[in-house]
Short mmCIF file of C-alpha atoms in Angstrom, two decimals:
data_model
loop_
_atom_site.label_atom_id
_atom_site.label_comp_id
_atom_site.label_asym_id
_atom_site.label_seq_id
_atom_site.Cartn_x
_atom_site.Cartn_y
_atom_site.Cartn_z
CA MET A 16 40.89 78.72 69.83
CA LEU A 17 40.05 82.40 69.39
CA VAL A 18 42.78 83.52 71.80
CA LYS A 19 46.41 82.54 71.57
CA THR A 20 47.15 82.06 75.27
CA SER A 21 50.91 81.96 74.70
CA ASP A 22 50.73 85.70 73.99
CA LEU A 23 48.99 86.44 77.29
CA THR A 24 52.13 86.53 79.40
CA PRO A 25 52.21 88.45 82.71
CA ALA A 26 54.55 91.01 81.10
CA MET A 27 52.18 91.60 78.18
CA LEU A 28 49.15 91.87 80.48
CA ALA A 29 51.05 94.40 82.60
CA LYS A 30 51.84 96.45 79.47
CA TRP A 31 48.20 96.49 78.45
CA ALA A 32 47.06 97.40 81.95
CA PHE A 33 49.49 100.32 82.04
CA SER A 34 48.53 101.50 78.55
CA LEU A 35 44.82 101.52 79.48
CA ILE A 36 44.77 102.65 83.12
CA LEU A 37 46.82 105.83 82.68
CA PRO A 38 44.76 107.19 79.74
CA LEU A 39 41.53 106.41 81.58
CA ALA A 40 42.86 108.22 84.64
CA VAL A 41 43.67 111.26 82.51
CA TYR A 42 40.20 111.25 81.00
CA PHE A 43 38.31 111.04 84.30
CA VAL A 44 40.61 113.18 86.46
CA MET A 45 41.12 116.25 84.25
CA PRO A 46 38.52 118.93 85.11
CA ARG A 47 36.14 120.06 82.38
CA SER A 48 35.46 123.67 81.48
CA GLU A 49 34.26 125.73 78.56
CA ALA A 50 37.84 125.74 77.26
CA PHE A 51 38.47 122.03 77.92
CA THR A 52 35.64 119.79 76.71
CA ASP A 53 34.92 116.06 76.86
CA PRO A 54 36.09 115.49 73.25
CA MET A 55 39.40 117.17 74.10
CA ALA A 56 39.84 114.94 77.15
CA ALA A 57 39.03 111.89 75.04
CA PHE A 58 41.60 113.03 72.46
CA LEU A 59 44.32 113.27 75.12
CA ALA A 60 43.38 109.84 76.49
CA VAL A 61 43.41 108.11 73.10
CA THR A 62 46.68 109.80 72.13
CA LEU A 63 48.27 108.83 75.44
CA TRP A 64 47.20 105.21 74.86
CA ALA A 65 48.88 105.22 71.47
CA VAL A 66 52.09 106.75 72.84
CA ILE A 67 52.29 104.17 75.64
CA ALA A 68 51.47 101.31 73.25
CA TRP A 69 54.37 102.36 71.02
CA ALA A 70 56.69 102.91 73.98
CA VAL A 71 56.10 99.55 75.71
CA ASP A 72 55.35 97.60 72.51
CA SER A 73 52.01 96.29 73.74
CA MET A 74 50.61 96.36 70.19
CA ASN A 75 52.09 96.39 66.71
CA GLU A 76 52.92 99.97 65.68
CA VAL A 77 51.13 99.66 62.32
CA ALA A 78 48.01 98.32 64.04
CA VAL A 79 48.02 101.29 66.41
CA GLY A 80 48.33 103.65 63.45
CA ILE A 81 45.38 102.00 61.72
CA ALA A 82 43.27 102.13 64.89
CA LEU A 83 43.94 105.76 65.83
CA PRO A 84 41.67 107.49 63.27
CA ILE A 85 38.78 105.16 64.12
CA LEU A 86 39.25 105.69 67.87
CA TYR A 87 39.20 109.46 67.37
CA THR A 88 35.98 109.11 65.38
CA LEU A 89 34.34 106.88 68.01
CA PHE A 90 35.38 108.66 71.20
CA CYS A 91 36.06 112.27 70.17
CA GLY A 92 33.08 112.88 67.93
CA VAL A 93 35.32 113.86 65.03
CA SER A 94 34.26 113.12 61.47
CA GLN A 95 36.19 110.75 59.23
CA LYS A 96 36.83 113.71 56.93
CA VAL A 97 38.99 115.20 59.67
CA VAL A 98 40.83 112.09 60.85
CA TYR A 99 41.55 110.91 57.32
CA GLY A 100 42.34 114.41 56.11
CA PRO A 101 46.11 113.74 56.11
CA TRP A 102 45.57 111.17 53.35
CA LEU A 103 44.73 114.11 51.08
CA SER A 104 48.04 115.77 51.89
CA GLU A 105 51.33 115.29 50.08
CA VAL A 106 52.77 112.90 52.67
CA PRO A 107 51.25 109.61 51.35
CA ILE A 108 52.55 110.06 47.81
CA ILE A 109 55.95 111.16 49.14
CA VAL A 110 56.13 107.96 51.18
CA ILE A 111 55.05 105.79 48.25
CA GLY A 112 57.42 107.50 45.83
CA GLY A 113 60.25 107.59 48.36
CA PHE A 114 59.92 103.92 49.24
CA THR A 115 59.92 103.05 45.52
CA LEU A 116 62.99 105.19 44.82
CA GLY A 117 64.74 103.58 47.77
CA LYS A 118 63.89 100.12 46.44
CA ILE A 119 65.35 101.02 43.04
CA ILE A 120 68.55 102.30 44.59
CA GLN A 121 68.89 99.17 46.70
CA GLU A 122 67.86 96.56 44.11
CA THR A 123 70.16 97.93 41.40
CA GLY A 124 73.09 98.08 43.79
CA LEU A 125 73.52 101.82 43.20
CA GLY A 126 72.89 102.59 46.84
CA LYS A 127 75.58 100.17 47.93
CA ARG A 128 78.02 101.72 45.46
CA ILE A 129 77.25 105.28 46.65
CA ALA A 130 77.44 104.27 50.31
CA LEU A 131 80.71 102.37 50.00
CA THR A 132 82.26 105.17 47.93
CA CYS A 133 81.29 107.74 50.57
CA VAL A 134 82.75 105.61 53.36
CA LYS A 135 85.93 105.04 51.39
CA LEU A 136 86.34 108.75 50.69
CA THR A 137 85.90 109.61 54.38
CA GLY A 138 88.69 107.29 55.50
CA GLY A 139 86.77 104.07 55.85
CA SER A 140 85.89 104.65 59.50
CA PHE A 141 82.44 104.34 61.05
CA ALA A 142 82.51 107.94 62.27
CA GLY A 143 83.70 109.06 58.85
CA ALA A 144 80.79 107.31 57.19
CA LEU A 145 78.27 109.11 59.40
CA ALA A 146 80.09 112.39 58.86
CA GLY A 147 79.92 111.85 55.10
CA MET A 148 76.15 111.37 55.20
CA THR A 149 75.78 114.43 57.41
CA LEU A 150 77.78 116.49 54.93
CA ALA A 151 75.60 115.23 52.08
CA ALA A 152 72.46 116.25 54.01
CA ALA A 153 73.91 119.72 54.65
CA ILE A 154 74.69 120.19 50.94
CA ILE A 155 71.27 119.19 49.60
CA SER A 156 69.32 120.86 52.42
CA PRO A 157 68.93 124.29 50.75
CA LEU A 158 68.51 122.72 47.31
CA VAL A 159 65.57 120.46 48.17
CA PRO A 160 62.88 122.50 49.96
CA SER A 161 60.83 119.42 50.88
CA ILE A 162 61.98 117.84 54.14
CA MET A 163 60.49 114.53 53.00
CA GLY A 164 62.19 114.84 49.63
CA LYS A 165 65.53 115.06 51.44
CA ALA A 166 64.51 112.16 53.66
CA ALA A 167 63.77 109.91 50.68
CA ILE A 168 67.27 110.45 49.27
CA ILE A 169 69.34 110.28 52.47
CA CYS A 170 67.39 107.37 53.95
CA ALA A 171 67.97 105.28 50.83
CA VAL A 172 71.73 105.88 51.09
CA ALA A 173 71.72 105.07 54.84
CA LEU A 174 69.91 101.76 54.31
CA SER A 175 72.25 100.87 51.48
CA LEU A 176 75.21 101.56 53.76
CA CYS A 177 73.79 99.18 56.36
CA ASP A 178 73.26 96.49 53.73
CA ALA A 179 76.73 96.99 52.27
CA LEU A 180 78.41 96.61 55.66
CA ASP A 181 76.10 93.79 56.82
CA PHE A 182 74.58 95.82 59.67
CA LYS A 183 71.43 93.95 60.67
CA PRO A 184 68.17 95.88 61.15
CA LYS A 185 67.78 97.23 64.72
CA SER A 186 71.38 96.40 65.59
CA ARG A 187 73.34 99.14 67.36
CA GLU A 188 75.33 99.84 64.19
CA ALA A 189 72.26 100.06 61.93
CA THR A 190 70.46 102.25 64.47
CA ALA A 191 73.44 104.61 64.60
CA VAL A 192 73.66 104.90 60.81
CA VAL A 193 69.97 105.48 60.10
CA LEU A 194 69.36 107.68 63.16
CA ALA A 195 72.41 109.83 62.35
CA ALA A 196 71.10 110.26 58.79
CA CYS A 197 67.68 111.25 60.14
CA LEU A 198 69.12 113.78 62.59
CA ALA A 199 71.30 115.22 59.83
CA VAL A 200 68.24 115.93 57.68
CA GLY A 201 66.32 117.41 60.61
CA SER A 202 69.16 119.51 62.02
CA THR A 203 70.47 121.01 58.78
CA LYS A 204 67.01 122.16 57.68
CA LEU A 205 67.13 124.82 60.42
CA ALA A 206 70.05 126.54 58.68
CA TYR A 207 68.04 127.67 55.65
CA LEU A 208 64.71 129.36 55.05
CA THR A 209 64.13 126.81 52.27
CA GLY A 210 65.04 123.93 54.58
CA ALA A 211 61.38 122.97 54.98
CA GLY A 212 57.95 124.29 54.11
CA ASP A 213 57.01 124.95 57.74
CA LEU A 214 59.99 127.32 58.11
CA VAL A 215 58.86 129.39 55.15
CA MET A 216 55.30 129.54 56.45
CA GLY A 217 56.36 130.29 60.04
CA MET A 218 58.75 133.07 59.04
CA GLY A 219 55.99 134.56 56.91
CA LEU A 220 53.71 134.68 59.96
CA VAL A 221 56.47 136.29 62.02
CA ASP A 222 57.11 138.90 59.32
CA LYS A 223 53.40 139.66 59.10
CA VAL A 224 53.22 140.47 62.82
CA MET A 225 56.48 142.45 62.77
CA GLY A 226 55.80 144.21 59.48
CA THR A 227 59.12 143.01 58.03
CA GLN A 228 60.34 140.87 55.14
CA THR A 229 63.05 138.33 55.98
CA THR A 230 65.20 137.39 53.00
CA TRP A 231 66.80 133.99 52.42
CA MET A 232 70.26 135.40 53.12
CA GLU A 233 69.20 137.23 56.27
CA TYR A 234 67.66 134.06 57.65
CA ALA A 235 70.88 132.16 56.86
CA ARG A 236 72.92 134.88 58.57
CA PHE A 237 71.04 134.21 61.79
CA ASN A 238 70.78 130.44 61.55
CA PHE A 239 73.50 128.86 59.41
CA ILE A 240 76.26 128.78 62.04
CA PRO A 241 74.02 127.73 64.99
CA ALA A 242 72.35 125.02 62.88
CA MET A 243 75.68 123.59 61.71
CA LEU A 244 76.96 123.48 65.32
CA TYR A 245 73.68 121.87 66.34
CA THR A 246 74.11 119.29 63.56
CA LEU A 247 77.64 118.44 64.75
CA MET A 248 76.31 118.12 68.31
CA SER A 249 73.63 115.68 67.12
CA LEU A 250 76.17 113.59 65.20
CA GLY A 251 78.56 113.52 68.15
CA LEU A 252 75.75 112.41 70.45
CA VAL A 253 74.91 109.45 68.21
CA LEU A 254 78.57 108.39 68.06
CA LEU A 255 78.93 108.77 71.84
CA VAL A 256 75.75 107.02 72.94
CA LEU A 257 75.70 104.32 70.27
CA ARG A 258 79.37 103.38 70.42
CA THR A 259 80.03 100.29 68.37
CA ASN A 260 82.60 97.52 68.44
CA VAL A 261 83.40 98.03 64.78
CA ASP A 262 87.19 97.99 64.46
CA LYS A 263 88.43 100.76 62.18
CA GLU A 264 91.08 98.65 60.47
CA SER A 265 88.67 95.77 59.95
CA LEU A 266 86.02 98.17 58.65
CA CYS A 267 88.51 99.84 56.28
CA ARG A 268 89.59 96.46 54.98
CA ALA A 269 85.98 95.31 54.56
CA VAL A 270 85.09 98.55 52.76
CA ARG A 271 87.99 98.19 50.32
CA GLU A 272 87.12 94.56 49.64
CA LYS A 273 83.41 95.20 49.16
CA HIS A 274 84.11 98.24 47.00
CA ALA A 275 86.45 96.18 44.82
CA GLU A 276 83.77 93.50 44.48
CA LEU A 277 81.41 96.06 42.94
CA GLY A 278 83.45 96.13 39.76
CA VAL A 279 82.44 98.35 36.87
CA MET A 280 79.13 100.20 37.09
CA SER A 281 76.43 98.26 35.26
CA ASP A 282 74.03 99.73 32.72
CA GLU A 283 71.17 99.34 35.20
CA GLN A 284 73.11 101.29 37.81
CA ARG A 285 73.83 104.03 35.29
CA ARG A 286 70.12 104.31 34.53
CA ALA A 287 69.37 104.42 38.25
CA LEU A 288 72.00 107.13 38.75
CA VAL A 289 70.48 109.24 35.97
CA LEU A 290 67.04 108.77 37.55
CA LEU A 291 68.37 109.74 40.99
CA CYS A 292 70.15 112.84 39.63
CA GLY A 293 67.03 113.81 37.71
CA THR A 294 64.99 113.44 40.90
CA LEU A 295 67.41 115.67 42.79
CA VAL A 296 67.29 118.32 40.05
CA LEU A 297 63.50 118.33 39.98
CA LEU A 298 63.28 118.53 43.78
CA SER A 299 65.74 121.41 43.90
CA THR A 300 64.05 123.48 41.17
CA ASP A 301 60.46 123.38 42.41
CA THR A 302 60.27 127.19 42.32
CA LEU A 303 60.68 127.01 38.54
CA HIS A 304 58.33 124.16 37.61
CA HIS A 305 56.05 124.33 40.70
CA LEU A 306 55.83 120.56 41.03
CA SER A 307 55.59 119.41 44.63
CA ALA A 308 57.98 116.84 46.08
CA GLY A 309 55.24 114.20 46.12
CA THR A 310 54.39 114.84 42.48
CA VAL A 311 58.05 114.56 41.50
CA LEU A 312 58.53 111.27 43.35
CA VAL A 313 55.37 109.73 41.88
CA LEU A 314 56.37 110.83 38.36
CA VAL A 315 59.80 109.29 38.92
CA THR A 316 58.11 106.09 40.07
CA ALA A 317 56.03 105.98 36.88
CA ILE A 318 59.10 106.70 34.71
CA SER A 319 60.96 103.81 36.32
CA PHE A 320 58.45 101.40 34.75
CA LEU A 321 58.88 102.72 31.20
CA PRO A 322 60.49 100.54 28.53
CA GLY A 323 64.11 101.48 28.16
CA VAL A 324 64.27 102.57 31.81
CA SER A 325 63.02 99.28 33.30
CA LEU A 326 64.20 99.95 36.86
CA MET A 327 60.93 98.89 38.44
CA ASN A 328 58.60 96.00 37.64
CA GLY A 329 55.76 94.07 39.20
CA LYS A 330 58.04 91.77 41.17
CA ARG A 331 60.10 94.58 42.66
CA ILE A 332 57.18 96.80 43.60
CA SER A 333 55.33 93.90 45.21
CA ALA A 334 58.40 93.36 47.40
CA ILE A 335 58.16 96.89 48.87
CA ASN A 336 56.73 96.95 52.38
CA PHE A 337 54.12 99.70 52.29
CA ALA A 338 52.69 98.81 55.73
CA PRO A 339 54.57 101.70 57.41
CA LEU A 340 52.43 104.07 55.33
CA PHE A 341 49.42 103.21 57.53
CA PHE A 342 51.54 103.80 60.63
CA ILE A 343 52.63 107.21 59.35
CA MET A 344 49.17 108.35 58.29
CA GLY A 345 47.58 107.10 61.51
CA CYS A 346 50.08 109.16 63.45
CA MET A 347 49.31 112.24 61.36
CA ALA A 348 45.67 111.90 62.43
CA ILE A 349 46.89 113.08 65.85
CA GLY A 350 47.73 116.48 64.40
CA SER A 351 44.58 116.85 62.30
CA THR A 352 42.31 115.83 65.17
CA GLY A 353 44.11 117.93 67.77
CA GLY A 354 43.90 120.98 65.54
CA PHE A 355 40.20 120.44 64.82
CA LEU A 356 39.40 120.12 68.54
CA LYS A 357 41.47 123.26 69.29
CA VAL A 358 43.68 121.41 71.74
CA THR A 359 46.58 123.58 70.61
CA GLN A 360 44.78 126.81 71.44
CA TRP A 361 43.94 125.42 74.87
CA LEU A 362 47.57 124.53 75.51
CA ALA A 363 48.76 127.89 74.20
CA GLY A 364 46.40 129.66 76.56
CA LEU A 365 47.92 127.70 79.45
CA VAL A 366 51.57 127.94 78.49
CA LEU A 367 52.29 131.28 76.81
CA PRO A 368 51.17 133.51 79.72
CA LEU A 369 53.60 131.67 82.02
CA PHE A 370 56.66 133.34 80.50
CA SER A 371 55.20 136.73 79.59
CA GLU A 372 56.95 138.36 82.57
CA THR A 373 60.33 136.62 82.21
CA GLY A 374 63.60 137.95 80.84
CA THR A 375 64.97 137.34 77.36
CA THR A 376 67.01 134.23 78.22
CA LEU A 377 64.26 132.52 80.20
CA ALA A 378 61.64 133.47 77.61
CA THR A 379 63.78 131.90 74.88
CA ILE A 380 64.11 128.69 76.90
CA CYS A 381 60.36 128.66 77.56
CA SER A 382 59.70 129.08 73.84
CA TYR A 383 61.93 126.07 73.19
CA VAL A 384 59.99 124.04 75.78
CA VAL A 385 56.69 125.04 74.14
CA GLY A 386 57.97 123.61 70.85
CA VAL A 387 58.95 120.35 72.55
CA VAL A 388 55.57 120.02 74.28
CA MET A 389 53.57 120.81 71.15
CA ASN A 390 55.32 117.97 69.33
CA PHE A 391 53.40 115.44 71.40
CA LEU A 392 50.07 116.57 69.98
CA LEU A 393 50.73 118.30 66.67
CA THR A 394 52.93 118.08 63.63
CA PRO A 395 55.59 120.81 63.31
CA LEU A 396 53.58 122.29 60.44
CA ALA A 397 50.41 122.49 62.54
CA ALA A 398 52.27 123.83 65.58
CA THR A 399 54.07 126.44 63.46
CA SER A 400 50.86 127.63 61.83
CA THR A 401 49.09 127.88 65.20
CA LEU A 402 51.72 129.35 67.52
CA SER A 403 54.15 131.41 65.41
CA ALA A 404 51.97 134.53 65.47
CA PRO A 405 51.10 134.36 69.23
CA ILE A 406 54.77 133.82 70.11
CA THR A 407 55.80 136.77 67.92
CA GLU A 408 53.15 139.01 69.48
CA LEU A 409 54.35 137.96 72.93
CA GLY A 410 57.89 138.97 72.01
CA VAL A 411 56.66 142.38 70.84
CA GLN A 412 54.76 142.88 74.09
CA MET A 413 57.85 141.91 76.12
CA GLY A 414 60.02 144.36 74.21
CA ILE A 415 62.44 141.73 72.88
CA ASP A 416 63.25 140.61 69.36
CA PRO A 417 60.41 138.15 68.54
CA ARG A 418 62.71 136.26 66.18
CA LEU A 419 64.62 134.93 69.20
CA LEU A 420 61.45 133.26 70.46
CA TYR A 421 60.50 131.96 67.01
CA PHE A 422 63.94 130.48 66.29
CA SER A 423 64.09 128.73 69.67
CA PHE A 424 60.53 127.49 69.13
CA GLN A 425 61.65 125.84 65.88
CA TYR A 426 64.52 124.12 67.71
CA GLY A 427 61.96 122.80 70.16
CA LEU A 428 59.88 121.39 67.31
CA ASP A 429 62.95 119.50 66.08
CA ASN A 430 63.32 117.69 69.41
CA LEU A 431 61.06 114.79 70.22
CA LEU A 432 60.98 111.41 71.93
CA PHE A 433 58.61 109.34 69.80
CA PRO A 434 58.72 108.89 66.01
CA TYR A 435 55.01 109.65 65.61
CA GLU A 436 55.65 113.30 66.50
CA TYR A 437 57.15 114.21 63.10
CA ALA A 438 56.73 112.64 59.66
CA LEU A 439 60.50 112.93 59.05
CA TYR A 440 61.33 110.68 62.00
CA LEU A 441 58.42 108.40 61.17
CA TYR A 442 59.86 107.89 57.71
CA PHE A 443 63.29 106.82 58.95
CA TYR A 444 61.91 104.78 61.84
CA SER A 445 59.48 102.94 59.58
CA SER A 446 62.46 101.56 57.65
CA GLY A 447 62.73 98.97 60.42
CA TYR A 448 66.44 99.59 60.97
CA ILE A 449 66.18 101.73 64.13
CA ARG A 450 65.89 100.15 67.58
CA PHE A 451 63.37 102.21 69.50
CA LYS A 452 65.05 101.98 72.93
CA ASP A 453 68.36 103.23 71.54
CA MET A 454 66.61 106.02 69.67
CA LEU A 455 64.75 107.05 72.82
CA VAL A 456 67.99 107.45 74.78
CA VAL A 457 69.62 109.54 72.05
CA MET A 458 66.57 111.74 71.55
CA ALA A 459 66.07 112.33 75.29
CA LEU A 460 69.68 113.43 75.73
CA ARG A 461 69.51 115.53 72.58
CA MET A 462 66.38 117.25 73.87
CA ILE A 463 68.19 118.33 77.06
CA LEU A 464 71.40 119.33 75.28
CA ALA A 465 69.49 121.26 72.62
CA GLY A 466 67.80 123.36 75.31
CA ILE A 467 71.21 124.18 76.79
CA PHE A 468 72.57 124.86 73.29
CA VAL A 469 69.77 127.33 72.54
CA ALA A 470 70.26 129.18 75.84
CA VAL A 471 74.06 129.25 75.95
CA ILE A 472 75.15 129.39 72.29
CA ALA A 473 72.34 130.13 69.85
CA MET A 474 70.49 132.83 71.81
CA PRO A 475 73.60 134.99 72.52
CA TYR A 476 74.55 134.66 68.83
CA TRP A 477 71.07 135.77 67.69
CA ARG A 478 71.12 138.71 70.12
CA MET A 479 74.55 139.77 68.86
CA LEU A 480 73.27 139.91 65.26
CA GLY A 481 69.97 141.49 66.22
#
């Protein structure tokens, strides 16, 4: 038979009906104009189908990612050069190199040793373990400018912690560990100008409009304290929402036993540790050698095969699941296609004028909301490059410090519901350890709390310094 009828359950048919009817309704109902064309409507419809398919699990997430670029080509009139443009970016090689580094850390047992040592040093509790990873993310955040470079390191440790404590993929415990690690990387980046490439680019656009030059220390003066409080809020939310039944005494005992079982560090683990430390050094000194994070990770991958290093071989690399790469790159086609069709400019024209007559507090909140909304259609990098200058100019026109709007906009870009919205969250989610429904609850609550945080805590702090 060509069709497996056992898959055609009423529930599955209902999911498919929902995922098709709503996008079609959007396509046919939205009015066309010179500013909103048929290709733009088709883009919104195809993107909405993908979002619903991921949300209700009507189709495998990797399959959706593979289909997206082709659907954009067929229905939006966009060339393959545009939809497959992200493959020429740094993201694919970062994913390949990061996955390989993670496999080395796991296969050699180094990841388990690092994870168990961190948990032991933080008291052996579940909350202590997550706090330890968050602290590690905060420490390396200014040292590793690439957000994906940080992700490759912290994600490997998080997965090793799950394996060491026998947390099964997509269990509540594993979801809490990996999601907390992901949020730690995303939250702490906001504290430093070198936290991510999009922050450097965005601040440069703001400075260009304002005629200023923001230094690394000045940026940290404005953002270090709010970002650290925001990071603690994110960690607390994970611990609150994803409460586990892990008994502290039992966990402490298990950690001590498993740590004792590790014994003396093997030669292979020592080689892996040297490789990991070398990777961290190279990632943190990119301003000296000018090698990108992707280049560093691929070079490290190649070095791992060399005689004398022998941390990677044919058997190990064939065991790496690279399927999530197609999911990630398919999702990134959303940003490249949306930018090409000028969907962002259309949305900016609709949204920005709405808060041009508001006060400082409301304008800051609106800027945060704009960042959240833009996440659905563009990557943070694309949204930053497109909207930083208009938001800054709006602040100048309103007679308020434009940096308040820009900073709140960046907080909005860090809050999302679906993993496809940001490569960082895609990377952690593609590990297969995060349960989507649990993640959705945490991210939805975080989105609301972050808006309140920006209005009540961050914005008054920024105004005080300004």
